mmCIF file of C-alpha atoms and ligand atoms in Angstrom:
data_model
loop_
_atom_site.group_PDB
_atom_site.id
_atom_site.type_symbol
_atom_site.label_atom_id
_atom_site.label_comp_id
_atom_site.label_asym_id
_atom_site.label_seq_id
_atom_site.Cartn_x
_atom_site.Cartn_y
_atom_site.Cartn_z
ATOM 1 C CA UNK A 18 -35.989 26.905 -32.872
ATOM 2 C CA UNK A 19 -33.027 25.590 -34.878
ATOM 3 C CA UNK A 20 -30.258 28.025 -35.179
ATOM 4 C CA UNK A 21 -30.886 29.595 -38.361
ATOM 5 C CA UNK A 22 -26.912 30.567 -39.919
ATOM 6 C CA UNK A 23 -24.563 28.326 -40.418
ATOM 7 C CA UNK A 24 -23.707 27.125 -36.930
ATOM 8 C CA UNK A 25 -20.008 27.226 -35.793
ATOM 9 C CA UNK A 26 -18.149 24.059 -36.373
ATOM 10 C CA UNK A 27 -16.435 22.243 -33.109
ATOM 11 C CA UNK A 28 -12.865 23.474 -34.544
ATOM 12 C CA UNK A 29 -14.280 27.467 -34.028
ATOM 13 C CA UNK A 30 -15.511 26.972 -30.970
ATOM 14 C CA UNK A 31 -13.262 28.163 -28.452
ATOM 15 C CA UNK A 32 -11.856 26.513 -24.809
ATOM 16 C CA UNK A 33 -14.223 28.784 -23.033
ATOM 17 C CA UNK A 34 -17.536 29.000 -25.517
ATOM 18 C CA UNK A 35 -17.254 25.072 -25.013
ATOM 19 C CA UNK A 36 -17.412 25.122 -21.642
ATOM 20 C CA UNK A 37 -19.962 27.754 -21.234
ATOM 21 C CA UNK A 38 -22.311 25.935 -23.725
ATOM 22 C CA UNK A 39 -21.980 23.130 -21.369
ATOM 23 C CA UNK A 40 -23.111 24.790 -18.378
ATOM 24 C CA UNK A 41 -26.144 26.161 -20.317
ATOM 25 C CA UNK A 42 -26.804 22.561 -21.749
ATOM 26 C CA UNK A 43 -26.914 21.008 -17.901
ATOM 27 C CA UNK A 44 -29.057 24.060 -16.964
ATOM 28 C CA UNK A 45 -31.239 23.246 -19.764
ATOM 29 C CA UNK A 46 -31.326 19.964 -19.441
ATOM 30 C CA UNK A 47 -32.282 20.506 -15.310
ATOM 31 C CA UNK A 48 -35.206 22.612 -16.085
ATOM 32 C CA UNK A 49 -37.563 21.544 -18.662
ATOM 33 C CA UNK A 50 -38.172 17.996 -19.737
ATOM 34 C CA UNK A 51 -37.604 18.153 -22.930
ATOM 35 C CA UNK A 52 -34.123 19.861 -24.677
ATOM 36 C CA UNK A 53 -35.115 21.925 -27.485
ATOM 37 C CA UNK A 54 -33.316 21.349 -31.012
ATOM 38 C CA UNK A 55 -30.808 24.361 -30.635
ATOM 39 C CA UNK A 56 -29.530 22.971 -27.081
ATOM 40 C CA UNK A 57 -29.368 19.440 -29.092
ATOM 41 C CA UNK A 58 -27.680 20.742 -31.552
ATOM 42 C CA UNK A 59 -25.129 22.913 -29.537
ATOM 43 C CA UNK A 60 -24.478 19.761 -27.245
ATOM 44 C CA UNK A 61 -24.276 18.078 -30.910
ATOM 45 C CA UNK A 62 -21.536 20.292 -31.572
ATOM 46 C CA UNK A 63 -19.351 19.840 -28.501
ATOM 47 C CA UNK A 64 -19.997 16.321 -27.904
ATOM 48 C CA UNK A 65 -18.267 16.089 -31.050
ATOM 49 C CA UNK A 66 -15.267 18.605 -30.050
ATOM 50 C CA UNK A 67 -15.124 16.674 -27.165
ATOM 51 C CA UNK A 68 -15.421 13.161 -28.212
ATOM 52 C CA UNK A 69 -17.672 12.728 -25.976
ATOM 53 C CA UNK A 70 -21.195 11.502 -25.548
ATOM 54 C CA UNK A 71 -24.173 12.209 -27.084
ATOM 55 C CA UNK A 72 -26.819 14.416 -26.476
ATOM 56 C CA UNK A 73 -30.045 12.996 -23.861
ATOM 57 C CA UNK A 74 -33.282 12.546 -26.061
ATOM 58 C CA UNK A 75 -35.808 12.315 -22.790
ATOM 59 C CA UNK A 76 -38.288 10.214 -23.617
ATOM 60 C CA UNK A 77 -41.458 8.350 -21.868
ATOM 61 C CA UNK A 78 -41.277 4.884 -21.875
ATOM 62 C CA UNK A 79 -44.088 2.949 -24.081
ATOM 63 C CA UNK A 80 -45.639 0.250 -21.670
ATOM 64 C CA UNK A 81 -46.580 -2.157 -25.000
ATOM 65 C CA UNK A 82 -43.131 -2.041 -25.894
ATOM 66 C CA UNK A 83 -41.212 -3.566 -22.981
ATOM 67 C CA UNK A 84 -39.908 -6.860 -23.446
ATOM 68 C CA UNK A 85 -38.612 -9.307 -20.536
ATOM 69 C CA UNK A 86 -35.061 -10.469 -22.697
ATOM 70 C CA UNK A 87 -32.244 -8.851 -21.912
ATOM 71 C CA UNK A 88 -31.070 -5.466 -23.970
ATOM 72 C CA UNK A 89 -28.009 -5.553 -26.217
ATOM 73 C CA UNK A 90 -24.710 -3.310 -24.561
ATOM 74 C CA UNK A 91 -25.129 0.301 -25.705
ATOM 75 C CA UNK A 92 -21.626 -0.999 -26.960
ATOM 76 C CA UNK A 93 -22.677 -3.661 -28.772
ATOM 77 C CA UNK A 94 -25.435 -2.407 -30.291
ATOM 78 C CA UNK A 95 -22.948 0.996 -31.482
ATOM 79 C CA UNK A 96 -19.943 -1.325 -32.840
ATOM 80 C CA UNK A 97 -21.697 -4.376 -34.633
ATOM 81 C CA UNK A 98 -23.614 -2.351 -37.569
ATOM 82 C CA UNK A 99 -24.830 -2.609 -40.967
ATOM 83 C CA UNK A 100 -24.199 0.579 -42.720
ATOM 84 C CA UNK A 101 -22.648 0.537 -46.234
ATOM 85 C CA UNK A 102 -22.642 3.424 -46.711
ATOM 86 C CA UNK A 103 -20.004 3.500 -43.951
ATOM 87 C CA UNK A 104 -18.256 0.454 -45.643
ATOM 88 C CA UNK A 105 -19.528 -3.105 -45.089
ATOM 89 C CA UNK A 106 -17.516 -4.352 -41.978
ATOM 90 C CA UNK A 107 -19.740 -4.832 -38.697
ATOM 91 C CA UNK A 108 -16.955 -2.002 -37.348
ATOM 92 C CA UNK A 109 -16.832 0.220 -40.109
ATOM 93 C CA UNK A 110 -19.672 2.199 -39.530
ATOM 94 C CA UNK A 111 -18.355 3.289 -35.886
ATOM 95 C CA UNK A 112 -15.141 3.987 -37.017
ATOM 96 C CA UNK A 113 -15.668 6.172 -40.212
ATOM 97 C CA UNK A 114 -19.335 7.483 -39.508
ATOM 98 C CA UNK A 115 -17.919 9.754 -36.747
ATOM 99 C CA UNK A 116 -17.641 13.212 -38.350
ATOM 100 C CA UNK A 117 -20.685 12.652 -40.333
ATOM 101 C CA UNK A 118 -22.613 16.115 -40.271
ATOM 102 C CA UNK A 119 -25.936 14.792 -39.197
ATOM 103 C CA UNK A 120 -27.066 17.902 -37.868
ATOM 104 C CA UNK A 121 -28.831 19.954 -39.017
ATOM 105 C CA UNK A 122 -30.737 18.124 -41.399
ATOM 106 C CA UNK A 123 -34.413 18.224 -43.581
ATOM 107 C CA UNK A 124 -36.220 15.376 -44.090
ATOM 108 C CA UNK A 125 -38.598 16.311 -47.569
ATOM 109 C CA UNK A 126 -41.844 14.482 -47.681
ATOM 110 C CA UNK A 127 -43.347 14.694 -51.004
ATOM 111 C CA UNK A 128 -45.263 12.298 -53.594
ATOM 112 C CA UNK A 129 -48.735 11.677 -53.386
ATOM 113 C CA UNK A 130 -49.304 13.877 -50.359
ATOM 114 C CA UNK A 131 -51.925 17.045 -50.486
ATOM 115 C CA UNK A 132 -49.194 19.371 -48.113
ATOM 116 C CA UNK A 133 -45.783 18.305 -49.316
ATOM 117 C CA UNK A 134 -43.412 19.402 -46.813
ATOM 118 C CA UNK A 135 -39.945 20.061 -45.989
ATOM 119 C CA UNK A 136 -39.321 19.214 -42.185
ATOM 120 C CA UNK A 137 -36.411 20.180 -39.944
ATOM 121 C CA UNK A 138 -35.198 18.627 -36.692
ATOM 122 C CA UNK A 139 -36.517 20.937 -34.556
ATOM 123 C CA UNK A 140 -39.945 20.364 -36.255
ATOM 124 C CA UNK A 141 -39.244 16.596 -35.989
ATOM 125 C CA UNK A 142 -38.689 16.096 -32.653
ATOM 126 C CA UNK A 143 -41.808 18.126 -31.373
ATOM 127 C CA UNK A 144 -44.291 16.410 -33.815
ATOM 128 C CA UNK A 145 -45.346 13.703 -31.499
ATOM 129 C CA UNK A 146 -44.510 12.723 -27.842
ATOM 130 C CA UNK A 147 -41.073 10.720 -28.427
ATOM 131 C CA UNK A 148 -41.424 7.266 -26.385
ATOM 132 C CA UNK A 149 -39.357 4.973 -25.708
ATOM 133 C CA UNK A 150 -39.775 1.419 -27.187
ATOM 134 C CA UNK A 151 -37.640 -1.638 -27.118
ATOM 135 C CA UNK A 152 -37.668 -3.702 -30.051
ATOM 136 C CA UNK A 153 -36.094 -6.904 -31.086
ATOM 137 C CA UNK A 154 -33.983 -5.954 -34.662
ATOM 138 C CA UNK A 155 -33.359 -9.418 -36.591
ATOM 139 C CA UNK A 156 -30.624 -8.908 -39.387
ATOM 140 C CA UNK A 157 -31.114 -10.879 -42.582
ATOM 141 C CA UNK A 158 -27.711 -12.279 -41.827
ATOM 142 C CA UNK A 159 -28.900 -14.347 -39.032
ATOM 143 C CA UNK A 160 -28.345 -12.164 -35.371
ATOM 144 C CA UNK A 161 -30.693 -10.033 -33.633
ATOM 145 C CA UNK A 162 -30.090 -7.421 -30.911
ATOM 146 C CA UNK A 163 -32.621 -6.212 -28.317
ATOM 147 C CA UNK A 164 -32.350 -1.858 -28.501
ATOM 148 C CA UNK A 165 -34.116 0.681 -26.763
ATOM 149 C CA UNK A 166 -35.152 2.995 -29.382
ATOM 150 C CA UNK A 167 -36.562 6.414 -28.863
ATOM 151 C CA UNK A 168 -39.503 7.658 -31.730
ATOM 152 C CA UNK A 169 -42.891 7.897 -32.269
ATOM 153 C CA UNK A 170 -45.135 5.991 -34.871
ATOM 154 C CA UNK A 171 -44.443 7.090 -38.526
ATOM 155 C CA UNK A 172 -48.442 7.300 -38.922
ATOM 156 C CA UNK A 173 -47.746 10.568 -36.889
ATOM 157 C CA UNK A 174 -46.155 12.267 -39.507
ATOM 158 C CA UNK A 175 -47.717 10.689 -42.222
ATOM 159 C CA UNK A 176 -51.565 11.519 -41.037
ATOM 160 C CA UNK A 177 -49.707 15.487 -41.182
ATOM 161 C CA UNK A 178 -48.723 15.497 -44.745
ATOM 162 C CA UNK A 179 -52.741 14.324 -45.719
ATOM 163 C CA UNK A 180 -52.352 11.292 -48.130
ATOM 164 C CA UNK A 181 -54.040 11.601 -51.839
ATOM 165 C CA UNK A 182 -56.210 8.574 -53.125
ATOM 166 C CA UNK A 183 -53.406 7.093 -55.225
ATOM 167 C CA UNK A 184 -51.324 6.546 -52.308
ATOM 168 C CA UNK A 185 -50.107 3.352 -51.707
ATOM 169 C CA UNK A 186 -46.727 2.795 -51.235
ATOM 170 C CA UNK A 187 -43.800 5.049 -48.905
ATOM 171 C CA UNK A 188 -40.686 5.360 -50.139
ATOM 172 C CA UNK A 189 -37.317 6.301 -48.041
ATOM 173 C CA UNK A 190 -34.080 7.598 -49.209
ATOM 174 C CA UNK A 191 -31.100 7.597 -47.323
ATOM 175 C CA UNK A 192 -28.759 9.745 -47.399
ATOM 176 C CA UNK A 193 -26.113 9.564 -50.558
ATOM 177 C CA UNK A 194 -22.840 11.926 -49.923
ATOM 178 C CA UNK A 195 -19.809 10.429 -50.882
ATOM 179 C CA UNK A 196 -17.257 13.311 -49.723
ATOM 180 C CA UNK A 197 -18.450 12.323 -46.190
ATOM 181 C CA UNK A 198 -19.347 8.641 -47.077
ATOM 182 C CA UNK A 199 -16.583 6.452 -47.913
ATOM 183 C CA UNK A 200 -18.603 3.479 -48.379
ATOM 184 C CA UNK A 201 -21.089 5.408 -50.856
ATOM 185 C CA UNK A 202 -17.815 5.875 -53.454
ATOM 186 C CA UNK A 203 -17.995 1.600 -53.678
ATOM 187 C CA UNK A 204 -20.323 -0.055 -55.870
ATOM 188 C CA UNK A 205 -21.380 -2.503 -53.620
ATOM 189 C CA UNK A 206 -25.459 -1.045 -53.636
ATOM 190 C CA UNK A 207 -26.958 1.069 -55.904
ATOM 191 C CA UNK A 208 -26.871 4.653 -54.081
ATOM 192 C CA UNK A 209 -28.633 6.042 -52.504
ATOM 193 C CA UNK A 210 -29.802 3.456 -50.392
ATOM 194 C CA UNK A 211 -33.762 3.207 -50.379
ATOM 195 C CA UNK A 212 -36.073 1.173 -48.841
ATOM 196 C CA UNK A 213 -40.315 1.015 -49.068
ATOM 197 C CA UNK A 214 -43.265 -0.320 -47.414
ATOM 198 C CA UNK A 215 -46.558 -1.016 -48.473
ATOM 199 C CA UNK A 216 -48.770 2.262 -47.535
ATOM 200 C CA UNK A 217 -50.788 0.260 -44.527
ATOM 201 C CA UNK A 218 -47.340 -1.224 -43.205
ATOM 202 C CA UNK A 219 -45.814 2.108 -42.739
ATOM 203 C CA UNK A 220 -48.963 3.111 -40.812
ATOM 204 C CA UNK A 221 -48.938 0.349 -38.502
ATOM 205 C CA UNK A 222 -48.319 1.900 -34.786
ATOM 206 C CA UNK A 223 -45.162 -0.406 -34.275
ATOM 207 C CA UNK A 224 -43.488 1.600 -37.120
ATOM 208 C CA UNK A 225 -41.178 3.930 -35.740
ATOM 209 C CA UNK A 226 -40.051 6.780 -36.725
ATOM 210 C CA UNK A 227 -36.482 6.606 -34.967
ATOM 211 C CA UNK A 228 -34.502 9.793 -33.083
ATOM 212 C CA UNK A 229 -32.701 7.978 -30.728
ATOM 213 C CA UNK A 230 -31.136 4.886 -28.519
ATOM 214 C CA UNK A 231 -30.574 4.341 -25.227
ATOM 215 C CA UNK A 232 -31.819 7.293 -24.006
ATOM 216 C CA UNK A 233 -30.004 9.196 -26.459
ATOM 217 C CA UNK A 234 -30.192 11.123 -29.881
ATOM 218 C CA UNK A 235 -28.880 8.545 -32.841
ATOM 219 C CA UNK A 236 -25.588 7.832 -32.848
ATOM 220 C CA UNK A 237 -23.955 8.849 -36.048
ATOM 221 C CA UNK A 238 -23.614 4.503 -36.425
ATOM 222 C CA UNK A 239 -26.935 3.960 -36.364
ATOM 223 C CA UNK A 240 -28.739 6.696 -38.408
ATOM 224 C CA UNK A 241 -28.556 9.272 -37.016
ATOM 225 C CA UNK A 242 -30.301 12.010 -37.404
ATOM 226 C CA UNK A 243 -33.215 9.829 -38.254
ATOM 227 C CA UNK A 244 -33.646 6.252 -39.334
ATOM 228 C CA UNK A 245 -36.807 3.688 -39.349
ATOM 229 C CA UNK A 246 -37.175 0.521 -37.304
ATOM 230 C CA UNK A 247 -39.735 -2.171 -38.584
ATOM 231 C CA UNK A 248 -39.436 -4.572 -35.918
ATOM 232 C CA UNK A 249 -41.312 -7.720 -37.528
ATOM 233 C CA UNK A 250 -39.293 -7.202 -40.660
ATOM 234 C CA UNK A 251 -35.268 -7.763 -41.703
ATOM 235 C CA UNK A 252 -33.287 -5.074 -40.707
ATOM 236 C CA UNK A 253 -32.323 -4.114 -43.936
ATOM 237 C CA UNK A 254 -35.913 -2.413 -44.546
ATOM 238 C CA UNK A 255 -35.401 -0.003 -41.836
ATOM 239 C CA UNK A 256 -33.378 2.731 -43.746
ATOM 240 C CA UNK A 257 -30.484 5.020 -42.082
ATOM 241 C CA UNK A 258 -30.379 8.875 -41.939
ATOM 242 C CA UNK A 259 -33.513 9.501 -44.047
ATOM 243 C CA UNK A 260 -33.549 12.424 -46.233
ATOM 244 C CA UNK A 261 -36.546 12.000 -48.599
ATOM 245 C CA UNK A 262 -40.087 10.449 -48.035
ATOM 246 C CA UNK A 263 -42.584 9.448 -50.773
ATOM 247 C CA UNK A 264 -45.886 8.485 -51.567
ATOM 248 C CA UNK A 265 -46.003 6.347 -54.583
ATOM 249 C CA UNK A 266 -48.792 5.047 -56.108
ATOM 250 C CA UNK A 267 -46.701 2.019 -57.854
ATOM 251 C CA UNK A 268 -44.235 -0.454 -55.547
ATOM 252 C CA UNK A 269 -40.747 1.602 -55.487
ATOM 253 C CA UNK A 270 -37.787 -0.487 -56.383
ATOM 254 C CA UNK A 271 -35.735 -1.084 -53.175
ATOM 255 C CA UNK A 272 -31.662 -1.335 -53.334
ATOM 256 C CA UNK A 273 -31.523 -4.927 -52.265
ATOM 257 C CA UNK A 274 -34.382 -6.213 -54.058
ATOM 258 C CA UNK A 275 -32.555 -4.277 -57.320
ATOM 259 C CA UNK A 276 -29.435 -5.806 -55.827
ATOM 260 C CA UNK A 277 -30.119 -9.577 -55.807
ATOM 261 C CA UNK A 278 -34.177 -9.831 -56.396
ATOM 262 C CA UNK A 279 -34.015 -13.663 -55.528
ATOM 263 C CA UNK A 280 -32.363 -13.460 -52.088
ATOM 264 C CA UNK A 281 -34.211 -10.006 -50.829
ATOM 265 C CA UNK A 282 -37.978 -9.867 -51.661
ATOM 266 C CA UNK A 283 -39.855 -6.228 -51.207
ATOM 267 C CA UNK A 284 -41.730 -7.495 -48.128
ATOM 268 C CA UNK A 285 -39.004 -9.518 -46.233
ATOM 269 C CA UNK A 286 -40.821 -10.586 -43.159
ATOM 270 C CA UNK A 287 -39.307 -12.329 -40.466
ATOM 271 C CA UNK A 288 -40.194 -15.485 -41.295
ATOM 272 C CA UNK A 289 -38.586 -18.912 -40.229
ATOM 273 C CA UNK A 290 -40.267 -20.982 -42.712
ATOM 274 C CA UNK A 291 -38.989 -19.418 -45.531
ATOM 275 C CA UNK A 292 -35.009 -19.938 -45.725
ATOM 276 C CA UNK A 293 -32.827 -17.445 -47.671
ATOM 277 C CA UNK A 294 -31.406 -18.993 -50.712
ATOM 278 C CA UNK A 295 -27.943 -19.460 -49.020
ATOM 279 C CA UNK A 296 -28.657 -20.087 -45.594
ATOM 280 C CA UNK A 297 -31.639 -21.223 -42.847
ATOM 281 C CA UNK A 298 -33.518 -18.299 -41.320
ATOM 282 C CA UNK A 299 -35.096 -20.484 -38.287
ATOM 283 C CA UNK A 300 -32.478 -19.507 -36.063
ATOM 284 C CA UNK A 301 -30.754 -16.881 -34.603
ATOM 285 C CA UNK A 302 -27.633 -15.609 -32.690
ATOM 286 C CA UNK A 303 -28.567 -13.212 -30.243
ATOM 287 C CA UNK A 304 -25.130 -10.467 -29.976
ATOM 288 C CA UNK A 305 -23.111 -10.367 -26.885
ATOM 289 C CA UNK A 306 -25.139 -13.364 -25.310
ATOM 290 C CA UNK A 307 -24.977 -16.158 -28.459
ATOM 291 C CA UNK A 308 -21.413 -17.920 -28.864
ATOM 292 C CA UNK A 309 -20.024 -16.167 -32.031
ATOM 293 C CA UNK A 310 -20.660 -18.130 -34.479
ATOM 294 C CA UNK A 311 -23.856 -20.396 -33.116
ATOM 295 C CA UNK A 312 -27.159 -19.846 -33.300
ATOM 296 C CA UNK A 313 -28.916 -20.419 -30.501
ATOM 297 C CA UNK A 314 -32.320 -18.893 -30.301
ATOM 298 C CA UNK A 315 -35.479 -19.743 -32.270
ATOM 299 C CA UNK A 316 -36.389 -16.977 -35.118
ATOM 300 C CA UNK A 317 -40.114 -15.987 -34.159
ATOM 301 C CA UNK A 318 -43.019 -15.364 -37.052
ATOM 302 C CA UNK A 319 -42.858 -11.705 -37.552
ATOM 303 C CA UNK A 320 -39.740 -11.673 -35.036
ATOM 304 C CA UNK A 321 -42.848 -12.154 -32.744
ATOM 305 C CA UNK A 322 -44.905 -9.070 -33.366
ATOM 306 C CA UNK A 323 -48.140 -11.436 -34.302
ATOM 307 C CA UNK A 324 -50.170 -8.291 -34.013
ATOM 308 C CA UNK A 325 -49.281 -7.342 -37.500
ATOM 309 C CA UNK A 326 -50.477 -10.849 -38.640
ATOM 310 C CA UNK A 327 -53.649 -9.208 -40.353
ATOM 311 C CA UNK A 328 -51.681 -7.135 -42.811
ATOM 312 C CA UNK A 329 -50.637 -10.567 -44.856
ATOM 313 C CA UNK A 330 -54.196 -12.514 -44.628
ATOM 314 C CA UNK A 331 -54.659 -14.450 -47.955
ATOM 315 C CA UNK A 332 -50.969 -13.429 -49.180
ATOM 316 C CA UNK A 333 -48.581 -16.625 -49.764
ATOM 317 C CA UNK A 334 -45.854 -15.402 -47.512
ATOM 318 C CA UNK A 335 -43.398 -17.648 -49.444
ATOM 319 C CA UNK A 336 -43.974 -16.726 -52.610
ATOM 320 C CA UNK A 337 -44.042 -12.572 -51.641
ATOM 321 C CA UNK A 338 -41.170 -12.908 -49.348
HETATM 322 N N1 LIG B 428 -28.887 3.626 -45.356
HETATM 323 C C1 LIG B 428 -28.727 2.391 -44.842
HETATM 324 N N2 LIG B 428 -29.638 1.902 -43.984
HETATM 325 C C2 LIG B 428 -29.485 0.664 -43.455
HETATM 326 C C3 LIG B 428 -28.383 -0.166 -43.845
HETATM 327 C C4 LIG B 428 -27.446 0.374 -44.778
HETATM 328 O O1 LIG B 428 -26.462 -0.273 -45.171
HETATM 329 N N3 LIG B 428 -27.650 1.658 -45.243
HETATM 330 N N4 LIG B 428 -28.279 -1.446 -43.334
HETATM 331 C C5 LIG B 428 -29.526 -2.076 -42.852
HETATM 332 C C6 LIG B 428 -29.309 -3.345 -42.168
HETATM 333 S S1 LIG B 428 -28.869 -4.684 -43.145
HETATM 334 C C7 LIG B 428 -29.536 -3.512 -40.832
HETATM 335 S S2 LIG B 428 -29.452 -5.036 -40.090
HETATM 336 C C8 LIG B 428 -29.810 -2.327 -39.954
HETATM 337 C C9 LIG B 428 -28.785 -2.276 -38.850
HETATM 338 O O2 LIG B 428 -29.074 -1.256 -37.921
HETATM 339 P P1 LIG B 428 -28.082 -1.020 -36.696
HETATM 340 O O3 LIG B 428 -26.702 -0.865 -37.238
HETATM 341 O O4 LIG B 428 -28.577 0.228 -36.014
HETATM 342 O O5 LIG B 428 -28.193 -2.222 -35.796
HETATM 343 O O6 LIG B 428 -29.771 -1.082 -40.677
HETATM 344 C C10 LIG B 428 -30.344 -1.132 -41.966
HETATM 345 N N5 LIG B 428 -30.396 0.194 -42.549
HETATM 346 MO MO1 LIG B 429 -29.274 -6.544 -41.889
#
């Protein structure tokens, strides 16, 4: 269960709580399989009091989800971000998303749903059997990174919640606190950030819902506490630190499609044969293995998950980009 009261901040935990919480977090953590919320949480805590790591998210690897390339540095893949709410420099996020309180946290799922619910971590994390999946994540920019993520399949949660017959569209809404996020105090997107898939996208099994990396909870950098990854679209669909999901019955209007409607199209697909307006999208740079600033690597159709093919059949992919 998640601690209930407020829990103490790092700066009133004392020398010795901090080190006793650590011994109970190893001998947690040696036991059972699987770290329950409050031990996540308390490790949370004094990770950050300790600028230290982050908590272990165990995790069973997904067999349909291993690929042979190579997987982008935990470094890498922590420093080079896209997170504007965090301002919208590749290092900004790591550098000023550090004391972001992502724990604890709700995630409100509402809309066109029968049992509207509020969830907490705790609840999260036990829903479903997290696995681990690695999945290629191709930026609209033009790079991709290979990433270990940690999750389960949105449908999970979403079979839960027990759709009504007018839903047909799932909207997700970042998180929006300026005090915390100096990126969200820029006009640079409309906050807060949101993002939608069409209802059968968002319950295809390769959507994940996302608690970790790298054998890890979320780094603050990358979502955390809980983010989406679409793997066969842009990486701008898969929202950060999700605090609100909803069932629409109409298409939602998503920031960068409000943003610049002829560059970022509501389904944005990986898709080679359809350029941006300012720049090709046949190519890629892959990070830490591409030459800065070539491209070196063949974008794939769907970034290469062809099993979600069937979701677009009869739809001109160039015209709904
Ligand atoms: N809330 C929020 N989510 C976001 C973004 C953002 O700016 N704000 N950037 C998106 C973009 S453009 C990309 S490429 C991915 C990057 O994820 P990563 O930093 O974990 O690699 O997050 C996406 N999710
Ligand atoms: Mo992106």
């Amino acid at each position: 269960m998640l601690i209930k009261s407020r829990p103490p901040f790092a700066s009133e935990i004392t020398p010795r709580e901090i080190v006793e919480s650590r011994r109970d977090f190893m001998r947690h953590l040696a036991v059972g399989s699987v770290a329950s919320a409050a031990v996540i949480e308390m490790a949370q805590r004094e990770a950050f009091a300790q600028n230290s790591t982050i908590a272990r998210l165990p995790a069973t690897a997904n067999p349909a989800y291993v690929l042979s390339e190579k997987k982008t540095s935990y470094k890498d893949a922590t420093t080079y971000n896209n997170y504007y709410e965090f301002g919208t420099d590749k290092a900004d996020p790591a550098e000023n998303a550090g004391k972001f309180k992502s724990h604890p946290w709700t995630v409100r799922i509402e809309g066109e749903v029968k049992k509207p619910v509020t969830l907490d971590l705790d609840k999260l994390l036990k829903l479903a059997p997290i696995e681990e999946r690695v999945y290629r994540l191709r930026c609209v920019e033009g790079w991709s990174m290979v990433i270990p993520w940690l999750g389960y399949s949105l449908s999970h949660l979403l079979k839960q919640v027990e759709l009504t017959g007018d839903a047909r569209y799932v909207e997700f809404t970042s998180a929006n606190d300026p005090q915390q996020m100096p990126g969200a105090r820029s006009r640079v997107l409309q906050w807060p950030y949101v993002e939608a898939l069409r209802l059968d996208e968002a319950m295809h099994p390769l959507t994940l819902l996302t608690l970790g990396m790298y054998g890890e909870l979320l780094p603050n950098q990358n979502g955390a506490p809980l983010r989406l990854m679409v793997p066969w679209k842009y990486g701008f669909k898969s929202a950060k630190a999700i605090v609100k999901i909803r069932l629409t019955k109409d298409q939602p209007r998503t920031s960068w499609n409000v943003a610049n409607p002829a560059e970022y199209g509501f389904y944005s697909n990986v898709n080679p044969e359809v350029d941006h307006p300012r720049w090709s999208q046949a190519s890629e740079r892959r990070i830490g293995e591409d030459g800065f600033l070539s491209r070196k690597r063949k974008t794939l159709m769907f970034n290469g998950y062809s099993e979600v093919a069937g979701l677009y059949s009869g739809m001109d992919l160039k015209k709904l980009f």
